[in-house]
PDB file of C-alpha atoms and ligand atoms in Angstrom:
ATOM      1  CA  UNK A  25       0.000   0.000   0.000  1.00 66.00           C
ATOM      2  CA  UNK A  26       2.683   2.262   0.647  1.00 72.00           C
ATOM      3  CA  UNK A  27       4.572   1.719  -2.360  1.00 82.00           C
ATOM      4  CA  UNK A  28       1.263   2.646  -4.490  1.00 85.00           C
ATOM      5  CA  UNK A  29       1.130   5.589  -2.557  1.00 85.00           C
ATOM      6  CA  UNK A  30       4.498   6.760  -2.990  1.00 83.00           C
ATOM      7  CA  UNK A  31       4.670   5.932  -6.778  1.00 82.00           C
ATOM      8  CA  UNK A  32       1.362   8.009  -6.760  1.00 86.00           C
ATOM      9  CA  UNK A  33       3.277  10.950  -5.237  1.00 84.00           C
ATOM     10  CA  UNK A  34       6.063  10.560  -7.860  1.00 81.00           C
ATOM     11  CA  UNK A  35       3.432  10.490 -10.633  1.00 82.00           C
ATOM     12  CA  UNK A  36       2.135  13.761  -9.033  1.00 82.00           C
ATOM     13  CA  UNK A  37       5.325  15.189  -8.357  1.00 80.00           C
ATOM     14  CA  UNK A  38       7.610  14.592 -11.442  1.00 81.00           C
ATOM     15  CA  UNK A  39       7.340  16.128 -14.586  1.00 83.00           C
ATOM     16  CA  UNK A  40       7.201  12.841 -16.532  1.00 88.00           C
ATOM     17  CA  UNK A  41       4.429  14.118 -18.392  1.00 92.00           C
ATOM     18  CA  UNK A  42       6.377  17.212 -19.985  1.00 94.00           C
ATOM     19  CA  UNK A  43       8.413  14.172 -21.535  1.00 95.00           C
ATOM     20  CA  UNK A  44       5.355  12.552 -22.992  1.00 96.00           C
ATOM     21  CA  UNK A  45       3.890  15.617 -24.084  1.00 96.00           C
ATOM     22  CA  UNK A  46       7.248  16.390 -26.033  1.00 97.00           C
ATOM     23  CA  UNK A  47       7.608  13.002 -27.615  1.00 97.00           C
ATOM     24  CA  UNK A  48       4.121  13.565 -28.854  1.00 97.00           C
ATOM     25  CA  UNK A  49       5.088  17.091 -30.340  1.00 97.00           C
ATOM     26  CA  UNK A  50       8.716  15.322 -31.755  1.00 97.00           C
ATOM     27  CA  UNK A  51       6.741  13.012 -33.684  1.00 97.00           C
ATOM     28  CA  UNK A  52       4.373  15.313 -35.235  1.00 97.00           C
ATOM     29  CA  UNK A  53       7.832  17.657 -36.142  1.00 97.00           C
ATOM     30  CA  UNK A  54       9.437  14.579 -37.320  1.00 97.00           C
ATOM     31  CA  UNK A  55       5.687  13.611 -39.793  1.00 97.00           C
ATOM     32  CA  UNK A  56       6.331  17.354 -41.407  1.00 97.00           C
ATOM     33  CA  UNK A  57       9.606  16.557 -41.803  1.00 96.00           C
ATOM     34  CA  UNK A  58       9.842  13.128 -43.436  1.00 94.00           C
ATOM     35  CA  UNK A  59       6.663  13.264 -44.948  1.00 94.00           C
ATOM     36  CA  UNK A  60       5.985  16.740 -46.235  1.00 93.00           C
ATOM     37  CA  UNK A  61       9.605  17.672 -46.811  1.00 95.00           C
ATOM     38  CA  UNK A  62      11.579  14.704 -47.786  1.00 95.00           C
ATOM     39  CA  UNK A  63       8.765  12.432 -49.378  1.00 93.00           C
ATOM     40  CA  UNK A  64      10.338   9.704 -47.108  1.00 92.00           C
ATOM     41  CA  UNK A  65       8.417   6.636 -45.646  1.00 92.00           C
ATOM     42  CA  UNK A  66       7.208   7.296 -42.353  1.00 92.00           C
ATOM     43  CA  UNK A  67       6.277   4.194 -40.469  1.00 94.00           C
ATOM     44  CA  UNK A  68       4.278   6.766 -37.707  1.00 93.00           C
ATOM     45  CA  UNK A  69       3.195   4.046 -34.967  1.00 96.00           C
ATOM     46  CA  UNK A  70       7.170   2.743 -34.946  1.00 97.00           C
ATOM     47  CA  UNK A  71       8.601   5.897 -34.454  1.00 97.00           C
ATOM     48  CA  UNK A  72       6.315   6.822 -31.941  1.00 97.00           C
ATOM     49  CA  UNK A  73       6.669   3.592 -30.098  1.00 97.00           C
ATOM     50  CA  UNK A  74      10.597   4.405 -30.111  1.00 97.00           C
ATOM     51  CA  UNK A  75      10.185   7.961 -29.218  1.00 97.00           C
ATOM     52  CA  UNK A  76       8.286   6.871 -26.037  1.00 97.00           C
ATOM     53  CA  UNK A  77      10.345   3.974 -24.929  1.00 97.00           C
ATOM     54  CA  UNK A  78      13.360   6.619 -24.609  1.00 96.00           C
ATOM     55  CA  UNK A  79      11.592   7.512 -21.529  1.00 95.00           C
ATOM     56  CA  UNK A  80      12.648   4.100 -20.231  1.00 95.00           C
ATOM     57  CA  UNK A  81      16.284   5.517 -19.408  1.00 94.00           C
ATOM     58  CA  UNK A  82      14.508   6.872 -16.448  1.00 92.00           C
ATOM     59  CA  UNK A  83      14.238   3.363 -15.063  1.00 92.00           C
ATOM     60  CA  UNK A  84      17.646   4.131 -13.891  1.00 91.00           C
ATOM     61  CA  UNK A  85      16.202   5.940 -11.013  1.00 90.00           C
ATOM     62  CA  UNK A  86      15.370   2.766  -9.537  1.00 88.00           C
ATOM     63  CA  UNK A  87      19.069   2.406  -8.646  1.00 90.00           C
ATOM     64  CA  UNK A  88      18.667   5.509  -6.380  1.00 87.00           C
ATOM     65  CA  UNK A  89      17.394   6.613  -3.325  1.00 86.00           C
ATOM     66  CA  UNK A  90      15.414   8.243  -2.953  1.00 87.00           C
ATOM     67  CA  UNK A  91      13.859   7.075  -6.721  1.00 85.00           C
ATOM     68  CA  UNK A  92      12.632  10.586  -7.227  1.00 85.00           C
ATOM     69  CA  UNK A  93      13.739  13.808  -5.722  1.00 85.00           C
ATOM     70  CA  UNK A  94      12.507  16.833  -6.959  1.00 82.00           C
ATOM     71  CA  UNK A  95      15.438  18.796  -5.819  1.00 85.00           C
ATOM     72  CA  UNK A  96      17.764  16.202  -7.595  1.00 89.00           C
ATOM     73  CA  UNK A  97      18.745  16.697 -10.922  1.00 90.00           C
ATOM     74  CA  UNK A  98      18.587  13.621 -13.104  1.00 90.00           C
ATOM     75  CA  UNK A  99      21.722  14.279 -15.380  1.00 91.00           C
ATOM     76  CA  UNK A 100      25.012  12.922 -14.168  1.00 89.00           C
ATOM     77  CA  UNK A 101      23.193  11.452 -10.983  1.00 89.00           C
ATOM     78  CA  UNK A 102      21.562   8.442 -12.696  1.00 92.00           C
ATOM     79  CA  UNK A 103      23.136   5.670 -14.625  1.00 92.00           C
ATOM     80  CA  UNK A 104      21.563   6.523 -18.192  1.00 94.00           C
ATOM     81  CA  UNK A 105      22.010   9.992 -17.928  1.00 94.00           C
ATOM     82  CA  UNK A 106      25.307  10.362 -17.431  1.00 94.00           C
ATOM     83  CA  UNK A 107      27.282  12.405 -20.024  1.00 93.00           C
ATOM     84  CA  UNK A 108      29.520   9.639 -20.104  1.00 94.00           C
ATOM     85  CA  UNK A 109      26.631   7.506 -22.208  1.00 94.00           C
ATOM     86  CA  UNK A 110      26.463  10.588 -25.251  1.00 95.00           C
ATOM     87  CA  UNK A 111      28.561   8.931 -27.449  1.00 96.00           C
ATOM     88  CA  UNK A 112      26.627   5.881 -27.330  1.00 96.00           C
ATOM     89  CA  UNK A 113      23.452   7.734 -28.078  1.00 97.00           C
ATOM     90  CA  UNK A 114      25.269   9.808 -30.824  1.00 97.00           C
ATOM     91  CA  UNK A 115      26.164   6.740 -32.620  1.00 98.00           C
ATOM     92  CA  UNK A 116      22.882   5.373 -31.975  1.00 97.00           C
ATOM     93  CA  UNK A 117      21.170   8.137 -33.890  1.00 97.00           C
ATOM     94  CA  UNK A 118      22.937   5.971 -37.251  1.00 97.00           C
ATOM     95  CA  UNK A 119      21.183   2.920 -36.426  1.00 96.00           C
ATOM     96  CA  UNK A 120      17.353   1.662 -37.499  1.00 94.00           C
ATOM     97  CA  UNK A 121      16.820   2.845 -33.958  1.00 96.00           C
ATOM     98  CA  UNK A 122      17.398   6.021 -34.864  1.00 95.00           C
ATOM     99  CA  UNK A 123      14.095   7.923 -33.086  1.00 97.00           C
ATOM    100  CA  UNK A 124      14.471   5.611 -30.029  1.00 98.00           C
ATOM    101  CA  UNK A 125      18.004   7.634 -29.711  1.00 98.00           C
ATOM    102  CA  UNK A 126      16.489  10.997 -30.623  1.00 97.00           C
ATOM    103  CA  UNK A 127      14.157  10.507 -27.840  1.00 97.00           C
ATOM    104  CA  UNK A 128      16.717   9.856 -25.526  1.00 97.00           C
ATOM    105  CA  UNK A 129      18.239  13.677 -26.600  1.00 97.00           C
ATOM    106  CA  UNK A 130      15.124  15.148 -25.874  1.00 97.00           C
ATOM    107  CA  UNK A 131      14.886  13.656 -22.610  1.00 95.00           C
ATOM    108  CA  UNK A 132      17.982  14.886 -22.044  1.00 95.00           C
ATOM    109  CA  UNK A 133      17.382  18.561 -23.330  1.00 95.00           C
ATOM    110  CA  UNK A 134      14.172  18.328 -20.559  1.00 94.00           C
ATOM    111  CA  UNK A 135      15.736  17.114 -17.759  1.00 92.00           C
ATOM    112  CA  UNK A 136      18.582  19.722 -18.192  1.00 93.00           C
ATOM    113  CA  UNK A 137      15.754  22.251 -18.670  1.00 91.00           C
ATOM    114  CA  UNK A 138      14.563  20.915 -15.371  1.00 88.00           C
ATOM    115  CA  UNK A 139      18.090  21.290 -13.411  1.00 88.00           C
ATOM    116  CA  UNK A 140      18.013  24.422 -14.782  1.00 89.00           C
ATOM    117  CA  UNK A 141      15.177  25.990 -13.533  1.00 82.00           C
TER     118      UNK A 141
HETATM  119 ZN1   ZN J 216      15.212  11.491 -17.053  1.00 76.05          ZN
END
């Protein structure tokens, strides 16, 4: 009971839905883009399946504790999102999993927006 209490206050507390919403708004960019632009195939429901399973670097949090802080910023203080892991993203961008790793920027570029402010 506890634990569904305190994953409730995470839910309420954490801003994973700014990285939801943004995926959402990547994918529509990346439609205009592909689609409109570049006449390229666009296989829509796997890149947005990729673009939201980025979010699961955040399962690194589960080596932490607290799991969530609100004071704590994410970058450098969780496995996934250390800086140390950007070259491995970078050359992921090359691969067929291309969005999964443009995701994983974006996540990036939110949380640092979010250790920023
Ligand atoms: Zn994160």
């Amino acid at each position: 009971m506890e634990t569904i209490l305190n994953l409730l206050q995470i839910a309420l507390s954490s801003d994973w839905w700014v990285h939801i919403v943004s995926n959402f708004a990547l994918w529509g960019l990346l439609y205009v883009i592909e689609v409109k632009l570049l006449s390229r195939k666009f296989k829509s429901r796997n890149v947005l399946l990729q673009l939201l399973l980025s979010n699961l670097i955040d399962l690194d949090h589960l080596l932490s504790r607290p799991i969530y802080d609100p004071s704590r910023c994410s970058l450098n203080n969780h496995l996934f999102h250390s800086y140390y892991f950007i070259p491995a993203y970078v050359i992921g961008l090359f691969t067929r999993f291309r969005y999964f790793f443009m995701g994983i920027g974006l996540h990036f570029f939110i949380d640092y927006i979010g250790c920023v402010f």
